[in-house]
PDB file of C-alpha atoms in Angstrom:
ATOM      1  CA  LYS C   5       2.937 -16.104   7.771  1.00  0.00           C
ATOM      2  CA  GLN C   6       0.024 -14.104   6.396  1.00  0.00           C
ATOM      3  CA  GLU C   7      -0.562 -14.378   2.666  1.00  0.00           C
ATOM      4  CA  VAL C   8      -3.103 -12.315   0.754  1.00  0.00           C
ATOM      5  CA  THR C   9      -4.368 -13.489  -2.623  1.00  0.00           C
ATOM      6  CA  GLN C  10      -6.563 -11.644  -5.100  1.00  0.00           C
ATOM      7  CA  ILE C  11      -8.517 -13.308  -7.860  1.00  0.00           C
ATOM      8  CA  PRO C  12      -8.806 -12.587 -10.708  1.00  0.00           C
ATOM      9  CA  ALA C  13      -5.574 -10.780 -11.566  1.00  0.00           C
ATOM     10  CA  ALA C  14      -7.326  -8.895 -14.347  1.00  0.00           C
ATOM     11  CA  LEU C  15     -10.919  -8.272 -15.330  1.00  0.00           C
ATOM     12  CA  SER C  16     -12.568  -6.546 -18.281  1.00  0.00           C
ATOM     13  CA  VAL C  17     -16.288  -5.772 -18.312  1.00  0.00           C
ATOM     14  CA  PRO C  18     -18.632  -3.608 -20.368  1.00  0.00           C
ATOM     15  CA  GLU C  19     -19.979  -0.475 -18.780  1.00  0.00           C
ATOM     16  CA  GLY C  20     -23.015  -1.085 -16.578  1.00  0.00           C
ATOM     17  CA  GLU C  21     -22.081  -4.543 -15.403  1.00  0.00           C
ATOM     18  CA  ASN C  22     -21.462  -5.250 -11.733  1.00  0.00           C
ATOM     19  CA  LEU C  23     -17.900  -6.000 -10.654  1.00  0.00           C
ATOM     20  CA  VAL C  24     -16.980  -8.695  -8.154  1.00  0.00           C
ATOM     21  CA  LEU C  25     -13.415  -8.724  -6.830  1.00  0.00           C
ATOM     22  CA  ASN C  26     -12.183 -11.415  -4.464  1.00  0.00           C
ATOM     23  CA  CYS C  27      -9.574 -11.370  -1.723  1.00  0.00           C
ATOM     24  CA  SER C  28      -8.474 -14.232   0.517  1.00  0.00           C
ATOM     25  CA  PHE C  29      -6.074 -14.328   3.439  1.00  0.00           C
ATOM     26  CA  THR C  30      -4.526 -17.255   5.278  1.00  0.00           C
ATOM     27  CA  ASP C  31      -4.474 -16.008   8.884  1.00  0.00           C
ATOM     28  CA  SER C  32      -7.839 -14.917  10.318  1.00  0.00           C
ATOM     29  CA  ALA C  33      -6.180 -12.972  13.168  1.00  0.00           C
ATOM     30  CA  ILE C  34      -6.506  -9.579  11.485  1.00  0.00           C
ATOM     31  CA  TYR C  35      -7.360  -6.170  12.885  1.00  0.00           C
ATOM     32  CA  ASN C  36      -8.985  -4.671   9.800  1.00  0.00           C
ATOM     33  CA  LEU C  37      -9.239  -5.163   6.066  1.00  0.00           C
ATOM     34  CA  GLN C  38      -8.986  -2.334   3.579  1.00  0.00           C
ATOM     35  CA  TRP C  39      -9.712  -2.009  -0.094  1.00  0.00           C
ATOM     36  CA  PHE C  40      -7.631   0.478  -2.072  1.00  0.00           C
ATOM     37  CA  ARG C  41      -7.741   1.837  -5.582  1.00  0.00           C
ATOM     38  CA  GLN C  42      -4.582   2.638  -7.546  1.00  0.00           C
ATOM     39  CA  ASP C  43      -4.590   4.529 -10.816  1.00  0.00           C
ATOM     40  CA  PRO C  44      -1.574   4.177 -13.153  1.00  0.00           C
ATOM     41  CA  GLY C  45       1.400   6.142 -11.871  1.00  0.00           C
ATOM     42  CA  LYS C  46      -0.470   7.263  -8.781  1.00  0.00           C
ATOM     43  CA  GLY C  47      -0.596   6.470  -5.098  1.00  0.00           C
ATOM     44  CA  LEU C  48      -3.216   4.413  -3.300  1.00  0.00           C
ATOM     45  CA  THR C  49      -6.627   5.710  -2.332  1.00  0.00           C
ATOM     46  CA  SER C  50      -8.486   4.000   0.488  1.00  0.00           C
ATOM     47  CA  LEU C  51     -11.995   2.967  -0.595  1.00  0.00           C
ATOM     48  CA  LEU C  52     -13.389   1.019   2.330  1.00  0.00           C
ATOM     49  CA  LEU C  53     -12.206  -0.186   5.703  1.00  0.00           C
ATOM     50  CA  ILE C  54     -13.911  -3.132   7.376  1.00  0.00           C
ATOM     51  CA  GLN C  55     -13.109  -3.666  11.016  1.00  0.00           C
ATOM     52  CA  SER C  56     -12.587  -7.261  12.096  1.00  0.00           C
ATOM     53  CA  SER C  57     -15.890  -7.246  14.014  1.00  0.00           C
ATOM     54  CA  GLN C  58     -17.880  -6.065  10.986  1.00  0.00           C
ATOM     55  CA  ARG C  59     -19.414  -8.165   8.212  1.00  0.00           C
ATOM     56  CA  GLU C  60     -19.681  -5.481   5.545  1.00  0.00           C
ATOM     57  CA  GLN C  61     -19.180  -1.843   4.693  1.00  0.00           C
ATOM     58  CA  THR C  62     -20.828   0.290   2.043  1.00  0.00           C
ATOM     59  CA  SER C  63     -19.950   3.536   0.300  1.00  0.00           C
ATOM     60  CA  GLY C  64     -22.043   4.624  -2.659  1.00  0.00           C
ATOM     61  CA  ARG C  65     -21.798   1.987  -5.393  1.00  0.00           C
ATOM     62  CA  LEU C  66     -19.170   0.067  -3.414  1.00  0.00           C
ATOM     63  CA  ASN C  67     -19.912  -2.712  -0.975  1.00  0.00           C
ATOM     64  CA  ALA C  68     -17.324  -4.875   0.738  1.00  0.00           C
ATOM     65  CA  SER C  69     -18.000  -7.992   2.773  1.00  0.00           C
ATOM     66  CA  LEU C  70     -15.741  -9.755   5.242  1.00  0.00           C
ATOM     67  CA  ASP C  71     -15.882 -13.356   6.401  1.00  0.00           C
ATOM     68  CA  LYS C  72     -12.982 -13.529   8.817  1.00  0.00           C
ATOM     69  CA  SER C  73     -13.448 -17.171   9.735  1.00  0.00           C
ATOM     70  CA  SER C  74     -13.076 -18.308   6.144  1.00  0.00           C
ATOM     71  CA  GLY C  75     -10.448 -15.691   5.330  1.00  0.00           C
ATOM     72  CA  ARG C  76     -12.367 -13.970   2.549  1.00  0.00           C
ATOM     73  CA  SER C  77     -13.463 -10.527   1.478  1.00  0.00           C
ATOM     74  CA  THR C  78     -15.367  -9.466  -1.612  1.00  0.00           C
ATOM     75  CA  LEU C  79     -15.614  -6.016  -3.145  1.00  0.00           C
ATOM     76  CA  TYR C  80     -18.740  -5.343  -5.208  1.00  0.00           C
ATOM     77  CA  ILE C  81     -18.934  -2.360  -7.513  1.00  0.00           C
ATOM     78  CA  ALA C  82     -22.419  -1.802  -8.862  1.00  0.00           C
ATOM     79  CA  ALA C  83     -23.174  -0.461 -12.338  1.00  0.00           C
ATOM     80  CA  SER C  84     -19.554  -0.092 -13.395  1.00  0.00           C
ATOM     81  CA  GLN C  85     -18.355   3.007 -15.264  1.00  0.00           C
ATOM     82  CA  PRO C  86     -15.239   3.625 -17.389  1.00  0.00           C
ATOM     83  CA  GLY C  87     -13.944   5.786 -14.536  1.00  0.00           C
ATOM     84  CA  ASP C  88     -13.817   2.664 -12.359  1.00  0.00           C
ATOM     85  CA  SER C  89     -10.921   1.375 -14.465  1.00  0.00           C
ATOM     86  CA  ALA C  90      -7.973   0.990 -12.091  1.00  0.00           C
ATOM     87  CA  THR C  91      -6.138  -1.592 -10.016  1.00  0.00           C
ATOM     88  CA  TYR C  92      -7.910  -2.601  -6.816  1.00  0.00           C
ATOM     89  CA  LEU C  93      -5.827  -3.810  -3.901  1.00  0.00           C
ATOM     90  CA  CYS C  94      -6.897  -5.645  -0.798  1.00  0.00           C
ATOM     91  CA  ALA C  95      -4.834  -5.284   2.380  1.00  0.00           C
ATOM     92  CA  VAL C  96      -5.145  -6.854   5.809  1.00  0.00           C
ATOM     93  CA  GLU C  97      -3.999  -5.025   8.911  1.00  0.00           C
ATOM     94  CA  THR C  98      -1.863  -7.433  10.882  1.00  0.00           C
ATOM     95  CA  ASP C  99      -0.969  -5.487  14.007  1.00  0.00           C
ATOM     96  CA  SER C 100      -2.230  -2.644  16.176  1.00  0.00           C
ATOM     97  CA  TRP C 101       0.182  -0.156  14.595  1.00  0.00           C
ATOM     98  CA  GLY C 102      -1.546  -0.315  11.209  1.00  0.00           C
ATOM     99  CA  LYS C 103       0.893  -2.603   9.389  1.00  0.00           C
ATOM    100  CA  LEU C 104      -0.662  -3.718   6.079  1.00  0.00           C
ATOM    101  CA  GLN C 105      -0.102  -6.902   4.080  1.00  0.00           C
ATOM    102  CA  PHE C 106      -1.213  -6.405   0.463  1.00  0.00           C
ATOM    103  CA  GLY C 107      -2.517  -8.674  -2.224  1.00  0.00           C
ATOM    104  CA  ALA C 108      -1.160  -8.367  -5.753  1.00  0.00           C
ATOM    105  CA  GLY C 109      -4.247  -6.525  -6.957  1.00  0.00           C
ATOM    106  CA  THR C 110      -6.937  -6.942  -9.606  1.00  0.00           C
ATOM    107  CA  GLN C 111      -6.576  -4.778 -12.705  1.00  0.00           C
ATOM    108  CA  VAL C 112     -10.031  -3.688 -13.872  1.00  0.00           C
ATOM    109  CA  VAL C 113     -10.944  -2.301 -17.279  1.00  0.00           C
ATOM    110  CA  VAL C 114     -14.483  -1.046 -17.883  1.00  0.00           C
ATOM    111  CA  THR C 115     -15.182  -0.562 -21.578  1.00  0.00           C
ATOM    112  CA  PRO C 116     -17.706   2.035 -22.796  1.00  0.00           C
TER     113      PRO C 116
ATOM    114  CA  ASP O  16      -4.569  19.007   4.968  1.00  0.00           C
ATOM    115  CA  ALA O  17      -2.264  18.410   1.981  1.00  0.00           C
ATOM    116  CA  GLY O  18      -2.015  14.696   2.653  1.00  0.00           C
ATOM    117  CA  VAL O  19       1.216  12.713   2.768  1.00  0.00           C
ATOM    118  CA  ILE O  20       3.899  14.536   0.807  1.00  0.00           C
ATOM    119  CA  GLN O  21       6.806  12.704  -0.784  1.00  0.00           C
ATOM    120  CA  SER O  22       9.795  14.078  -2.608  1.00  0.00           C
ATOM    121  CA  PRO O  23      11.186  13.782  -5.143  1.00  0.00           C
ATOM    122  CA  ARG O  24       8.480  12.373  -7.443  1.00  0.00           C
ATOM    123  CA  HIS O  25      11.062  10.901  -9.753  1.00  0.00           C
ATOM    124  CA  GLU O  26      14.718  10.085  -9.186  1.00  0.00           C
ATOM    125  CA  VAL O  27      17.201   8.730 -11.711  1.00  0.00           C
ATOM    126  CA  THR O  28      20.619   7.911 -10.374  1.00  0.00           C
ATOM    127  CA  GLU O  29      23.666   5.926 -11.278  1.00  0.00           C
ATOM    128  CA  MET O  30      24.557   2.683  -9.586  1.00  0.00           C
ATOM    129  CA  GLY O  31      26.661   3.279  -6.493  1.00  0.00           C
ATOM    130  CA  GLN O  32      25.216   6.683  -5.694  1.00  0.00           C
ATOM    131  CA  GLU O  33      23.406   7.544  -2.492  1.00  0.00           C
ATOM    132  CA  VAL O  34      19.675   8.142  -2.752  1.00  0.00           C
ATOM    133  CA  THR O  35      17.513   9.882  -0.158  1.00  0.00           C
ATOM    134  CA  LEU O  36      13.736   9.794  -0.296  1.00  0.00           C
ATOM    135  CA  ARG O  37      11.700  12.154   1.863  1.00  0.00           C
ATOM    136  CA  CYS O  38       8.270  12.026   3.433  1.00  0.00           C
ATOM    137  CA  LYS O  39       6.083  14.439   5.363  1.00  0.00           C
ATOM    138  CA  PRO O  40       3.199  12.593   7.054  1.00  0.00           C
ATOM    139  CA  ILE O  41      -0.227  13.942   7.871  1.00  0.00           C
ATOM    140  CA  SER O  42      -0.177  16.004  11.034  1.00  0.00           C
ATOM    141  CA  GLY O  43      -1.517  14.055  13.978  1.00  0.00           C
ATOM    142  CA  HIS O  44      -0.858  10.627  12.520  1.00  0.00           C
ATOM    143  CA  ASN O  45       1.257   8.578  14.902  1.00  0.00           C
ATOM    144  CA  SER O  46       2.408   5.841  12.531  1.00  0.00           C
ATOM    145  CA  LEU O  47       4.540   6.138   9.412  1.00  0.00           C
ATOM    146  CA  PHE O  48       5.234   3.372   6.918  1.00  0.00           C
ATOM    147  CA  TRP O  49       7.643   2.943   4.001  1.00  0.00           C
ATOM    148  CA  TYR O  50       6.536   0.546   1.237  1.00  0.00           C
ATOM    149  CA  ARG O  51       8.153  -0.499  -2.011  1.00  0.00           C
ATOM    150  CA  GLN O  52       6.183  -1.520  -5.114  1.00  0.00           C
ATOM    151  CA  THR O  53       7.566  -3.567  -7.995  1.00  0.00           C
ATOM    152  CA  MET O  54       5.906  -5.570 -10.729  1.00  0.00           C
ATOM    153  CA  MET O  55       7.485  -8.778  -9.471  1.00  0.00           C
ATOM    154  CA  ARG O  56       6.821  -8.469  -5.744  1.00  0.00           C
ATOM    155  CA  GLY O  57       3.912  -6.045  -5.487  1.00  0.00           C
ATOM    156  CA  LEU O  58       3.704  -3.809  -2.424  1.00  0.00           C
ATOM    157  CA  GLU O  59       6.095  -4.714   0.373  1.00  0.00           C
ATOM    158  CA  LEU O  60       6.454  -3.077   3.759  1.00  0.00           C
ATOM    159  CA  LEU O  61      10.032  -1.998   4.411  1.00  0.00           C
ATOM    160  CA  ILE O  62       9.877  -0.337   7.828  1.00  0.00           C
ATOM    161  CA  TYR O  63       7.443   1.482  10.069  1.00  0.00           C
ATOM    162  CA  PHE O  64       7.550   3.912  12.946  1.00  0.00           C
ATOM    163  CA  ASN O  65       5.202   4.765  15.764  1.00  0.00           C
ATOM    164  CA  ASN O  66       5.663   8.067  17.593  1.00  0.00           C
ATOM    165  CA  ASN O  67       8.963   8.459  15.695  1.00  0.00           C
ATOM    166  CA  VAL O  68      10.339   5.162  17.029  1.00  0.00           C
ATOM    167  CA  PRO O  69      11.118   2.309  14.588  1.00  0.00           C
ATOM    168  CA  ILE O  70       8.832  -0.624  15.383  1.00  0.00           C
ATOM    169  CA  ASP O  71       9.729  -3.185  12.729  1.00  0.00           C
ATOM    170  CA  ASP O  72      12.474  -2.984  10.096  1.00  0.00           C
ATOM    171  CA  SER O  73      12.395  -6.660   9.128  1.00  0.00           C
ATOM    172  CA  GLY O  74      11.274  -5.726   5.616  1.00  0.00           C
ATOM    173  CA  MET O  75      14.395  -3.703   4.873  1.00  0.00           C
ATOM    174  CA  PRO O  76      16.093  -5.805   2.205  1.00  0.00           C
ATOM    175  CA  GLU O  77      19.731  -5.086   3.014  1.00  0.00           C
ATOM    176  CA  ASP O  78      22.005  -2.982   5.171  1.00  0.00           C
ATOM    177  CA  ARG O  79      22.249  -0.576   2.255  1.00  0.00           C
ATOM    178  CA  PHE O  80      18.773   0.621   3.263  1.00  0.00           C
ATOM    179  CA  SER O  81      18.234   2.846   6.282  1.00  0.00           C
ATOM    180  CA  ALA O  82      15.350   5.004   7.506  1.00  0.00           C
ATOM    181  CA  LYS O  83      15.027   7.734  10.068  1.00  0.00           C
ATOM    182  CA  MET O  84      12.253   9.752  11.619  1.00  0.00           C
ATOM    183  CA  PRO O  85      13.876  12.617  13.531  1.00  0.00           C
ATOM    184  CA  ASN O  86      10.532  14.253  14.345  1.00  0.00           C
ATOM    185  CA  ALA O  87       6.802  13.760  13.861  1.00  0.00           C
ATOM    186  CA  SER O  88       6.712  15.688  10.583  1.00  0.00           C
ATOM    187  CA  PHE O  89       9.598  14.198   8.615  1.00  0.00           C
ATOM    188  CA  SER O  90      11.087  10.858   7.614  1.00  0.00           C
ATOM    189  CA  THR O  91      13.799   9.755   5.200  1.00  0.00           C
ATOM    190  CA  LEU O  92      14.621   6.495   3.469  1.00  0.00           C
ATOM    191  CA  LYS O  93      18.220   6.255   2.317  1.00  0.00           C
ATOM    192  CA  ILE O  94      19.859   3.759  -0.013  1.00  0.00           C
ATOM    193  CA  GLN O  95      23.638   3.736  -0.041  1.00  0.00           C
ATOM    194  CA  PRO O  96      25.037   2.502  -2.367  1.00  0.00           C
ATOM    195  CA  SER O  97      22.134   2.144  -4.803  1.00  0.00           C
ATOM    196  CA  GLU O  98      21.865  -0.780  -7.238  1.00  0.00           C
ATOM    197  CA  PRO O  99      19.730  -1.316 -10.374  1.00  0.00           C
ATOM    198  CA  ARG O 100      17.560  -3.862  -8.515  1.00  0.00           C
ATOM    199  CA  ASP O 101      16.483  -1.071  -6.155  1.00  0.00           C
ATOM    200  CA  SER O 102      14.506   0.469  -9.013  1.00  0.00           C
ATOM    201  CA  ALA O 103      10.887   0.634  -7.842  1.00  0.00           C
ATOM    202  CA  VAL O 104       8.200   3.004  -6.632  1.00  0.00           C
ATOM    203  CA  TYR O 105       8.636   3.843  -2.968  1.00  0.00           C
ATOM    204  CA  PHE O 106       5.556   4.897  -1.030  1.00  0.00           C
ATOM    205  CA  CYS O 107       5.281   6.556   2.305  1.00  0.00           C
ATOM    206  CA  ALA O 108       2.035   6.203   4.262  1.00  0.00           C
ATOM    207  CA  SER O 109       0.871   7.634   7.542  1.00  0.00           C
ATOM    208  CA  GLY O 110      -1.756   6.044   9.707  1.00  0.00           C
ATOM    209  CA  GLY O 111      -4.552   7.118  11.842  1.00  0.00           C
ATOM    210  CA  THR O 112      -7.553   4.786  11.592  1.00  0.00           C
ATOM    211  CA  ILE O 113      -7.064   4.605   7.845  1.00  0.00           C
ATOM    212  CA  SER O 114      -3.684   4.681   6.151  1.00  0.00           C
ATOM    213  CA  ALA O 115      -3.103   7.586   3.774  1.00  0.00           C
ATOM    214  CA  PHE O 116      -0.536   7.120   1.042  1.00  0.00           C
ATOM    215  CA  GLY O 117       1.698   9.617  -0.661  1.00  0.00           C
ATOM    216  CA  SER O 118       2.026   9.759  -4.443  1.00  0.00           C
ATOM    217  CA  GLY O 119       5.276   7.824  -4.333  1.00  0.00           C
ATOM    218  CA  THR O 120       8.830   8.295  -5.567  1.00  0.00           C
ATOM    219  CA  ARG O 121       9.717   6.454  -8.761  1.00  0.00           C
ATOM    220  CA  LEU O 122      13.368   5.469  -8.420  1.00  0.00           C
ATOM    221  CA  THR O 123      15.414   4.349 -11.390  1.00  0.00           C
ATOM    222  CA  VAL O 124      18.982   3.204 -10.820  1.00  0.00           C
ATOM    223  CA  VAL O 125      20.988   2.850 -14.025  1.00  0.00           C
TER     224      VAL O 125
END
């Protein structure tokens, strides 16, 4: 049974520092991996999708890596800003229909 | 495109009442998913459809929960009878290459 773990559960950094968020999964037979952002009381916004054949994906200040064999993904956010404060969720796609298995999330606070 | 639309945004109901949550997926997306989010259990997949056909309902917690997708532009999740432990945020998502989530329905059963 696939399990997705995110460490740390919470993180507080001063503005300008780089953020490193970790995600691990137990079954390497995944289709894709996605990183989402969730603001309080809101839905989920997809940030990056890494296909199983890819090693990394970049969008602006965000970079996500994927090591499928070791069951790990890392989300890097460069030069953090207070607006980056949110919960970040990692999800692995476990079948061809798009079924997602989520981690519990990392709650990020960026202080001015 | 307006994205995935869920209604209502908030629902407060008394224990034992029937609750119906609604979802309009993004046009052209073939898959539709219902998730539930709680503090204790995080985001859990309840059921999903492909081309309006239920594919996997193993996440539906009890027979009190049912979901339908009568056409490509509409789905419902029904709880009958509702219980306080059903209180959660229920998300609908539709999938193309990337899943798009609705804003959720916050359900409170008192």
